Short mmCIF file of C-alpha atoms in Angstrom, two decimals:
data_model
loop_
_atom_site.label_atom_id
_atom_site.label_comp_id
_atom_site.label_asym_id
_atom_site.label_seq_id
_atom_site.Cartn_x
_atom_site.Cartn_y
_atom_site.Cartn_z
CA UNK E 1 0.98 -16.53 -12.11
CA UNK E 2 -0.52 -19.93 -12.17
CA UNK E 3 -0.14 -21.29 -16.00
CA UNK E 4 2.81 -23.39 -16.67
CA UNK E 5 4.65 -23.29 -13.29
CA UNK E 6 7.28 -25.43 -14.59
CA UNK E 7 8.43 -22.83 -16.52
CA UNK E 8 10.34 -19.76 -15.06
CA UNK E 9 9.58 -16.45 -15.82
CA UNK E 10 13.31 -16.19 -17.13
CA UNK E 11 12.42 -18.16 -19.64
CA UNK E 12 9.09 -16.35 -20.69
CA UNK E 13 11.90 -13.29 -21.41
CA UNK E 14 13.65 -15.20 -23.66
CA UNK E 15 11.20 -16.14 -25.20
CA UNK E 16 10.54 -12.72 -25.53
CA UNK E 17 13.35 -11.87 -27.39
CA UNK E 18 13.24 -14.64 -29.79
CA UNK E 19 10.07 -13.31 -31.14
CA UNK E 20 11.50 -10.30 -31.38
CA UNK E 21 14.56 -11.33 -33.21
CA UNK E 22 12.09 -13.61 -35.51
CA UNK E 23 9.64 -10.83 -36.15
CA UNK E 24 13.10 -8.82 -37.31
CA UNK E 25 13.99 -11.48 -39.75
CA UNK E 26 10.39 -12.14 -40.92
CA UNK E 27 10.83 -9.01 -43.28
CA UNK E 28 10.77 -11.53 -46.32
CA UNK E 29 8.29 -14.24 -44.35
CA UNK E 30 10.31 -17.38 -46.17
CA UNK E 31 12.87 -19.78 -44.72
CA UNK E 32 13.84 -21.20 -42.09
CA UNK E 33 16.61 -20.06 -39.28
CA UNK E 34 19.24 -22.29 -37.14
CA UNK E 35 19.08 -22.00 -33.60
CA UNK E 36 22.69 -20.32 -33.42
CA UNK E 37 21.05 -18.08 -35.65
CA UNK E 38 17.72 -17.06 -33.11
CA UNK E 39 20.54 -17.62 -30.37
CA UNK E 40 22.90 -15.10 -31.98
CA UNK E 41 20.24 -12.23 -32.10
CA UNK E 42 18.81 -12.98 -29.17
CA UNK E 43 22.01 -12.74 -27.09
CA UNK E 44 21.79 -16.54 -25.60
CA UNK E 45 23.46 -19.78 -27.06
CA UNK E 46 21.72 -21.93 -28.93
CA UNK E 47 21.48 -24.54 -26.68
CA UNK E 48 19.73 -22.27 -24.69
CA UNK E 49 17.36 -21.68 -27.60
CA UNK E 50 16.60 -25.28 -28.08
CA UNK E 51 15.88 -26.24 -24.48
CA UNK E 52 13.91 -23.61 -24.12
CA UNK E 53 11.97 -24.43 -27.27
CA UNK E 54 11.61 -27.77 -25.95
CA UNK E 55 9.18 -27.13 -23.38
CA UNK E 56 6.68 -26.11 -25.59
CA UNK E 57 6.89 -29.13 -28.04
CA UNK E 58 10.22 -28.32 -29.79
CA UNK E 59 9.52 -27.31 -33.26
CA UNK E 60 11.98 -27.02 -35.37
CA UNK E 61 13.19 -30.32 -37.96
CA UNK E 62 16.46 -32.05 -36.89
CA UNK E 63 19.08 -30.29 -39.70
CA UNK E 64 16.43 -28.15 -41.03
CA UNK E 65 16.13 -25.42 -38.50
CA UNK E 66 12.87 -23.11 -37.90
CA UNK E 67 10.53 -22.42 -40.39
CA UNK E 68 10.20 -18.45 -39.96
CA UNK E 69 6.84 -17.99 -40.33
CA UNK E 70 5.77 -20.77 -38.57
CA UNK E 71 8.09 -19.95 -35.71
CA UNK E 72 6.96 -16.46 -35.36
CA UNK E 73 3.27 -18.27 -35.11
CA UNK E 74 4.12 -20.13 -32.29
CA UNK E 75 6.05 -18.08 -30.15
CA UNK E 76 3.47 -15.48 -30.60
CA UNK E 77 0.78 -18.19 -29.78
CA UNK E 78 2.67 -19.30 -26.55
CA UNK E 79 3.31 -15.63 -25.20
CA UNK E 80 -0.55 -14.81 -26.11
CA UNK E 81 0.16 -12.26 -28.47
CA UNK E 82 -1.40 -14.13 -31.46
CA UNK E 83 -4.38 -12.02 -30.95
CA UNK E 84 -5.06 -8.48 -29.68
CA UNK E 85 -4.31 -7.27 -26.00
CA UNK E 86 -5.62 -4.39 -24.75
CA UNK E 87 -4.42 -1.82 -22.26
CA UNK E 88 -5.58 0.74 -20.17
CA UNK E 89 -3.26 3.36 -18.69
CA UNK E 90 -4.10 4.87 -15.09
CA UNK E 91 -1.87 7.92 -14.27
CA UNK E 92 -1.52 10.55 -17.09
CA UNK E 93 1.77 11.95 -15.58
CA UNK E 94 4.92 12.12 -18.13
CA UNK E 95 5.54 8.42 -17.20
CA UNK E 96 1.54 7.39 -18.09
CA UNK E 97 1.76 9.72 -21.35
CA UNK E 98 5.30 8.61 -22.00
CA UNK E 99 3.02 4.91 -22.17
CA UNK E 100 0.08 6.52 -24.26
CA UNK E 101 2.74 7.81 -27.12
CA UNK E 102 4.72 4.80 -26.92
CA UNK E 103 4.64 3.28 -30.77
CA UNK E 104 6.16 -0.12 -30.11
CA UNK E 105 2.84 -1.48 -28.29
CA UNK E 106 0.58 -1.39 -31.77
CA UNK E 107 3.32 -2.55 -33.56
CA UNK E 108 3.51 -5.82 -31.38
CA UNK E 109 -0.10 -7.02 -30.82
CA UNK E 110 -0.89 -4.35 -27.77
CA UNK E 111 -3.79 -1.16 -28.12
CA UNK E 112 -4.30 0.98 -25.57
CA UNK E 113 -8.05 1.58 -25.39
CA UNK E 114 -8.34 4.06 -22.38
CA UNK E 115 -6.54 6.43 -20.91
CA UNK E 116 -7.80 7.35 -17.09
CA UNK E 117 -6.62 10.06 -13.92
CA UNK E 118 -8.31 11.01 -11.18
CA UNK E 119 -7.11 14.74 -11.67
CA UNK E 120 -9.90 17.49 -12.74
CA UNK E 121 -7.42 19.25 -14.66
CA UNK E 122 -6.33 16.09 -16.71
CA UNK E 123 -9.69 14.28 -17.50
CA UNK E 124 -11.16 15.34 -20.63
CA UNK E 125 -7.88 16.31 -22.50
CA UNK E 126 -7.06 14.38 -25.43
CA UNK E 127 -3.86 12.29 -25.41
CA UNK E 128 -2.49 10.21 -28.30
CA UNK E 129 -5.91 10.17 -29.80
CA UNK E 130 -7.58 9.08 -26.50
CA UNK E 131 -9.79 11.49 -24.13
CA UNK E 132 -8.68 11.29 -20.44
CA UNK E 133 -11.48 9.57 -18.56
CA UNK E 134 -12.62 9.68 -14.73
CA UNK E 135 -10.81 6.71 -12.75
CA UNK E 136 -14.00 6.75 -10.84
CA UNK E 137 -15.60 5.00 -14.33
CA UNK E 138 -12.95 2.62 -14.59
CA UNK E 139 -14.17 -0.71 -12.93
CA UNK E 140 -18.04 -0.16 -15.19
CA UNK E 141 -15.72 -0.02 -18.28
CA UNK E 142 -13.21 -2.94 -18.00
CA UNK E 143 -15.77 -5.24 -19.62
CA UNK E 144 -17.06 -3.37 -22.35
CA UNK E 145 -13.53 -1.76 -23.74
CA UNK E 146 -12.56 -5.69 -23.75
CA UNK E 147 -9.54 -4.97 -21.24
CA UNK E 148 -7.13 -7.76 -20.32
CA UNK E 149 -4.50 -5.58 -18.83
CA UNK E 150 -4.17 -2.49 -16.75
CA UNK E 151 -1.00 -0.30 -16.54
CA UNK E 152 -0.42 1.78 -13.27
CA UNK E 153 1.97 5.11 -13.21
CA UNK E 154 0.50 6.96 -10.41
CA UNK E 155 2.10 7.99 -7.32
CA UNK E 156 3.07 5.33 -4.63
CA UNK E 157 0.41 6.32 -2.40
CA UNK E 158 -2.13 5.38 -5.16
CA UNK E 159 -1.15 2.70 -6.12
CA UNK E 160 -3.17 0.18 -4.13
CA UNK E 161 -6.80 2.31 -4.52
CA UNK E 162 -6.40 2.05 -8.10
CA UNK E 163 -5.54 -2.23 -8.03
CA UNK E 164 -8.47 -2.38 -6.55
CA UNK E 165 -10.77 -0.46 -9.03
CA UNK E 166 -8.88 -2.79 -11.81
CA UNK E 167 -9.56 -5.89 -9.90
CA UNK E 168 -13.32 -4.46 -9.03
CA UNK E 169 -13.21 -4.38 -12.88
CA UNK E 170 -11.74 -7.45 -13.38
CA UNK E 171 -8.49 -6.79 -15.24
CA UNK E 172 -6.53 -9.88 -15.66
CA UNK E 173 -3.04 -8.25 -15.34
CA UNK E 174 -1.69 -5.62 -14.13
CA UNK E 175 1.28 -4.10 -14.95
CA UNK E 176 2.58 -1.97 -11.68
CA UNK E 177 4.98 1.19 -12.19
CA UNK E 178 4.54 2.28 -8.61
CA UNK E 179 7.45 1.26 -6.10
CA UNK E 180 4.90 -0.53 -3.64
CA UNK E 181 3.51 -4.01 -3.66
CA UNK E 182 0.24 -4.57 -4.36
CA UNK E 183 -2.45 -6.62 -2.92
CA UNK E 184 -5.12 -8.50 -5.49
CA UNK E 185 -7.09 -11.12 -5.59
CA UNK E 186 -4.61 -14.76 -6.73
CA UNK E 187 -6.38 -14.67 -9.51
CA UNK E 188 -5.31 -11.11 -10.92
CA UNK E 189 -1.37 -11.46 -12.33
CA UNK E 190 0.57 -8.28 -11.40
CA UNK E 191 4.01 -7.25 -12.79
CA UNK E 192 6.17 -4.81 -11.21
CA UNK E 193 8.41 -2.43 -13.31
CA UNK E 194 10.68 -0.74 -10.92
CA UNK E 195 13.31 1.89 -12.85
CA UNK E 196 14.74 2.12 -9.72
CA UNK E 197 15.17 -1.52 -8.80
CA UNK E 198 16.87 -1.75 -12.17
CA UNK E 199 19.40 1.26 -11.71
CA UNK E 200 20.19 -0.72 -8.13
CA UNK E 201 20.64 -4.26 -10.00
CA UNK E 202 22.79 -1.94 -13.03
CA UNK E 203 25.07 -0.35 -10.26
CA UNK E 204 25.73 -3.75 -8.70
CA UNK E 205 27.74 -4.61 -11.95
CA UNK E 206 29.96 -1.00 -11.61
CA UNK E 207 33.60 -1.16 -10.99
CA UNK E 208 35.06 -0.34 -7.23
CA UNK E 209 35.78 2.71 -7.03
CA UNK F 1 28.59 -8.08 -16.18
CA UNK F 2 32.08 -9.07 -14.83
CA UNK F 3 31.53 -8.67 -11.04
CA UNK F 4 30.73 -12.19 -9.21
CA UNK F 5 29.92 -14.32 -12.09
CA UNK F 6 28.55 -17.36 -10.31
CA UNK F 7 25.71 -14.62 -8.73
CA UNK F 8 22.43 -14.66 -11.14
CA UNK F 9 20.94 -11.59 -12.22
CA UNK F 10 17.86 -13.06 -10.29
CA UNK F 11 19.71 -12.94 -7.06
CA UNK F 12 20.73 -9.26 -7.60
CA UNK F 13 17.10 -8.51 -7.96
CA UNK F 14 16.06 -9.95 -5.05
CA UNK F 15 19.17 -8.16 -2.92
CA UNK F 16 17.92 -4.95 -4.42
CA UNK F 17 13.88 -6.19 -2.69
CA UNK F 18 15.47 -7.26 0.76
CA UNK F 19 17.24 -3.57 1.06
CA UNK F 20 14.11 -1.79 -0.07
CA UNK F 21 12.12 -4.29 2.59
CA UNK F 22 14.96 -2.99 5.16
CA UNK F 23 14.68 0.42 4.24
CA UNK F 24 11.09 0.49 5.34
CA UNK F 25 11.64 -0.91 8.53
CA UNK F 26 14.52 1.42 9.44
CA UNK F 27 12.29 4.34 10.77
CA UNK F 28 13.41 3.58 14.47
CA UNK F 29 17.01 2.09 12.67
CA UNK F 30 17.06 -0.58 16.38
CA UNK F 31 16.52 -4.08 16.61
CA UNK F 32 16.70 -7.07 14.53
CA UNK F 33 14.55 -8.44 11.86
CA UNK F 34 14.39 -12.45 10.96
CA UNK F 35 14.90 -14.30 7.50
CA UNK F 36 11.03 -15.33 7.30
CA UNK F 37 10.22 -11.27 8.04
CA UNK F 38 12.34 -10.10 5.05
CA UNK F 39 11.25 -12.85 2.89
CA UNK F 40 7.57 -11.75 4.34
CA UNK F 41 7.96 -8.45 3.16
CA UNK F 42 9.98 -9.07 -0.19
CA UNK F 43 7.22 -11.75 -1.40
CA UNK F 44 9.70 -15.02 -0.79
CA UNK F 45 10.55 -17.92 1.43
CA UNK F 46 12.94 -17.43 4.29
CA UNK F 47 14.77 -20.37 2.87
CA UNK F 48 15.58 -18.35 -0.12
CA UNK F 49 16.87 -15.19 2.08
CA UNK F 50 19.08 -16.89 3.91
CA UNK F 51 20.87 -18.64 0.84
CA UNK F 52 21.04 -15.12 -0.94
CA UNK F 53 22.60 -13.89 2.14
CA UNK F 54 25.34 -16.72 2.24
CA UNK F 55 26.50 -15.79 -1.28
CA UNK F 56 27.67 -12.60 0.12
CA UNK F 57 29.56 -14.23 3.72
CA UNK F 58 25.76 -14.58 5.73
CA UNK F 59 25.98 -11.74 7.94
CA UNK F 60 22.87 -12.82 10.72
CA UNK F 61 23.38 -14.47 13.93
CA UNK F 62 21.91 -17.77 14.56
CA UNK F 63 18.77 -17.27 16.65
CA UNK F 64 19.47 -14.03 16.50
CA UNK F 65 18.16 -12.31 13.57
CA UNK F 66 19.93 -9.73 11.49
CA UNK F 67 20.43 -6.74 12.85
CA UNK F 68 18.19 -4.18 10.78
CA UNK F 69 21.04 -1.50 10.60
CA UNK F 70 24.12 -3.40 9.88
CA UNK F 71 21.67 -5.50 7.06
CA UNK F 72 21.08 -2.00 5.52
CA UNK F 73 24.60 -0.93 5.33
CA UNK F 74 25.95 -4.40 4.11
CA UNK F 75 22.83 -4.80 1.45
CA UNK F 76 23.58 -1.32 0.20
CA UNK F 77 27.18 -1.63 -0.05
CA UNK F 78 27.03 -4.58 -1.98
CA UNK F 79 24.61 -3.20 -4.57
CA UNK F 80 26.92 -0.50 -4.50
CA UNK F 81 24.37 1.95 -3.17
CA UNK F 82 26.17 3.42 -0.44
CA UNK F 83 27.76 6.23 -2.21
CA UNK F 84 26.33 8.30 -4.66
CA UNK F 85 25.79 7.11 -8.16
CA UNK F 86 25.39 9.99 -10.72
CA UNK F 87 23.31 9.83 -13.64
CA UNK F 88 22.71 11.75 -17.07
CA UNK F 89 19.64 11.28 -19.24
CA UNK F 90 19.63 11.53 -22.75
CA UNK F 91 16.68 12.11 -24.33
CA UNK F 92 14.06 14.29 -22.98
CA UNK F 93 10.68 13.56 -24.12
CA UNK F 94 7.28 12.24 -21.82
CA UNK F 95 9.92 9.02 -20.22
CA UNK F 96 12.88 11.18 -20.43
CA UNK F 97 10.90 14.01 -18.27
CA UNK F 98 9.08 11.31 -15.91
CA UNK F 99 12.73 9.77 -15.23
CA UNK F 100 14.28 13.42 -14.91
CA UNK F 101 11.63 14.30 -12.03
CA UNK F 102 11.07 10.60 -10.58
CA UNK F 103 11.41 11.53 -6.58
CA UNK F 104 12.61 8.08 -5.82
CA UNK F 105 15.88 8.24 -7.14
CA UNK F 106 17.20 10.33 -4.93
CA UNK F 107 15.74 8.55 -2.16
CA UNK F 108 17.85 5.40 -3.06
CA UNK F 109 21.06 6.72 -3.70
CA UNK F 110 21.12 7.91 -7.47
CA UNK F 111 21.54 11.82 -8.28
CA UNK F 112 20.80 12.85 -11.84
CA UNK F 113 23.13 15.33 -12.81
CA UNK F 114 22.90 15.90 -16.05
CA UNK F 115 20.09 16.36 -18.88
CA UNK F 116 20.93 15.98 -23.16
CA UNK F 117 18.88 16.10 -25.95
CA UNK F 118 19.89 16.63 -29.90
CA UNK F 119 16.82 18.61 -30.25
CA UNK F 120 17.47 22.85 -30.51
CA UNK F 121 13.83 23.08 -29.06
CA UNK F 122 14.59 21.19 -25.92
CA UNK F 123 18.58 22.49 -25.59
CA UNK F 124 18.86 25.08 -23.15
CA UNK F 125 15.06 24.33 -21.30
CA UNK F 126 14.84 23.86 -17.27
CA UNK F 127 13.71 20.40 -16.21
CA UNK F 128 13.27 19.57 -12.63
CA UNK F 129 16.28 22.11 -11.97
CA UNK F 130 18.20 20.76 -14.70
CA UNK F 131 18.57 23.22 -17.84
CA UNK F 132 18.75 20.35 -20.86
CA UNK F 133 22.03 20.49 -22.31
CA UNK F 134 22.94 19.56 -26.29
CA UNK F 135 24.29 16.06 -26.20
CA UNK F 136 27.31 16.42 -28.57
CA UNK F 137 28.45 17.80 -25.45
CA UNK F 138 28.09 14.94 -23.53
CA UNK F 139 31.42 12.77 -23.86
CA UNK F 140 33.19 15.92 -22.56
CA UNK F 141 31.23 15.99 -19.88
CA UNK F 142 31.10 12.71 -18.31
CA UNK F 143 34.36 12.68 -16.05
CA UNK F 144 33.75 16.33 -14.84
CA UNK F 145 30.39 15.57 -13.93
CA UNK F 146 31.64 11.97 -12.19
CA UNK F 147 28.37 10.73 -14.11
CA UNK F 148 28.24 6.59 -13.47
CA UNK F 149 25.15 5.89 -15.16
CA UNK F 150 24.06 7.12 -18.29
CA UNK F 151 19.87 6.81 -18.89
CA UNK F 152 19.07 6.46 -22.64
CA UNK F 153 15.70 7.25 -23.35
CA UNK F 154 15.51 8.15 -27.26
CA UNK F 155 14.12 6.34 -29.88
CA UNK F 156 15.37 3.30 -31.22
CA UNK F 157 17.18 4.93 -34.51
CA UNK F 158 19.48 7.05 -32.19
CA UNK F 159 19.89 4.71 -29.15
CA UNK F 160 23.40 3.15 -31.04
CA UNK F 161 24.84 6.75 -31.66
CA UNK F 162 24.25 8.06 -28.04
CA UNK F 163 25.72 4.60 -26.66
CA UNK F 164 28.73 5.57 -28.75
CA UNK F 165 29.03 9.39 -26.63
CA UNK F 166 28.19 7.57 -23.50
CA UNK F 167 31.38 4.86 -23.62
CA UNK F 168 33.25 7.41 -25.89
CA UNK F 169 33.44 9.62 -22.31
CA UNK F 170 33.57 6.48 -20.45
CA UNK F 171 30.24 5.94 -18.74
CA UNK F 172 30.52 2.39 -17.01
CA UNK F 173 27.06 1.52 -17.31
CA UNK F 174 23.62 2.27 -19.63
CA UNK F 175 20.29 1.63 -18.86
CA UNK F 176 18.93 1.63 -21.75
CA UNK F 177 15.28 2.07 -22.27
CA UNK F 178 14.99 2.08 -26.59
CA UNK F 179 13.64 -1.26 -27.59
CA UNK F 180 17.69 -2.72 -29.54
CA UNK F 181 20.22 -4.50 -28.96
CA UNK F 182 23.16 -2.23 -27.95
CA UNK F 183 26.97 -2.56 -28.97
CA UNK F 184 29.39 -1.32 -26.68
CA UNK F 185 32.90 -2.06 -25.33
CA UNK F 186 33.00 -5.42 -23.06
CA UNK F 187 33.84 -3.35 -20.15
CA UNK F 188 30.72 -1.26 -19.71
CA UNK F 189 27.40 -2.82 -18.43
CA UNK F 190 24.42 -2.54 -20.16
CA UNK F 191 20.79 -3.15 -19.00
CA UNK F 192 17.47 -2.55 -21.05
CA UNK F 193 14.46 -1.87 -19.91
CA UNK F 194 11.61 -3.12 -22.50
CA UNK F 195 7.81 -2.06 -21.52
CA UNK F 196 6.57 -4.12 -24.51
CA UNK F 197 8.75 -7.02 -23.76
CA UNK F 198 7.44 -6.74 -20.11
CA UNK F 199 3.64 -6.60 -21.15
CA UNK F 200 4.91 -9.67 -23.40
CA UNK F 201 5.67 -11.73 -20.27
CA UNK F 202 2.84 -10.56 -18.90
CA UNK F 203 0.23 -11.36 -21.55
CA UNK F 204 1.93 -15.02 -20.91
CA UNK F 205 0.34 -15.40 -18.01
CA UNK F 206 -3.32 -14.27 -18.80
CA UNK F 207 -6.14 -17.06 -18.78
CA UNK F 208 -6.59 -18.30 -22.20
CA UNK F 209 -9.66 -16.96 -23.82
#
């Protein structure tokens, strides 16, 4: 993950969720908004909000607050969703269909454009509008379906053969839902979405028994 | 979260990497392992290791290493993974079904013991040895069950209203995969999981076109 070091990835979340919380307010697309306001929504503080605005140029007028629309701009701009991203899904399981179905991708500047198992009895069905294809014609089809990112939900043990077809491809991301590491070129940014690293990092908060 | 403020959310992740590093190398459960092997294996610097360890009372020997068994059991009962944690789902469509048969819970210390839906099509159907149960009887169900964990998986119009059940029979945490903002009572953790939000941090990092 090479652009910006400087900034952590903690704050690429919360910068997250202020476009989120701008995009909800942007109903009406005028005015502006405080930073206790984006803070508020968001559930940070607002000094919070304006450091972490600052590190992309600050943007907001001293007493004015954020212009909406141009806020909503920016942050998209910054996070790279100003333009269209699109996803393939490898692993047509309930988690990789779950993925396919999922409306909230469209609706914030991601379009899943292939949909790919290596199962006989998967390929060819037709999923959320999308035909199951071959993983074996994955890596010839990267270029020409204009993929930046590839989503994995296959089994563990699968995992790494199907990195490589993405990276033989040349994905530029990859986001991981199998509980192994993978190896990629440096080049290749991989994100790892573990449901069971979260339940472990939810049950350290329980009470003592 | 009221347990150990002054611990970040980061360093809870990272405990939650180090056990699953530990957990692989426990086949033969003898011997010792050093700080640059789990940070080797967890994808950071030994430096780091050590300091996470010394939030929590530093449990290696100088010179020594850390003896892979005792690490497991101390790692574990800190992320309170060393007794059962029981979990419900509510909500069983394509990520309600992946989470409901997801082999690695178990595996890591989390039993799913209960499925819910609202929908009369789904009540009374047998998921991964689980027959789907209607949720309006969930709060009654919660302390008889000794359910910890309740796994919201609906859409984001009915996420608020099965919160409600979950604290109303006293769940102590949600994980909460509908893309809003819960509100519960102070005393009951909440973590969400957001796919789009982690393809937004993703997208962050891709080369700029």
């Amino acid at each position: 993950m090479r652009r910006n070091p400087q900034v952590a990835e903690a704050t690429v979340y919360r910068l997250s969720r202020y476009l989120q919380s701008v995009q909800r307010l942007d109903a009406d697309a005028v005015g502006t908004v405080s930073s206790s306001e984006i803070g508020r929504l968001s559930g940070v503080s607002a000094a919070q909000v304006r450091k972490d605005f600052s590190y992309f140029g600050g943007f907001g007028r001293p007493g004015v607050g954020y212009s909406i629309s141009e806020l909503r701009q920016h942050l998209a701009r910054i996070l790279r969703v100003d333009r269209e991203q699109r996803i393939v899904i490898v692993g047509i399981g309930h988690l990789g269909a779950a993925l396919a179905a999922y409306p909230g991708f469209q609706q914030r500047g991601f379009r899943i454009v292939g949909l790919f198992d290596s199962d006989p009895t998967k390929i060819g069905i037709t999923l959320a509008g999308h035909r199951v294809r071959d993983v074996e014609e994955l890596p010839a089809l990267v270029e020409p379906l204009k993929v930046s990112i590839g989503a994995i939900a296959v089994p563990a043990r699968s995992a790494q053969a199907v990195a490589d077809k993405m990276v033989a491809g040349k994905v530029a991301a990859i986001l991981n839902f199998a509980p192994v590491m993978l190896e990629v070129r440096e080049d290749v940014v991989v994100k790892n979405v573990d449901v069971t690293r979260e339940l472990e990092c939810l049950a350290y908060y329980l009470p003592a028994p």
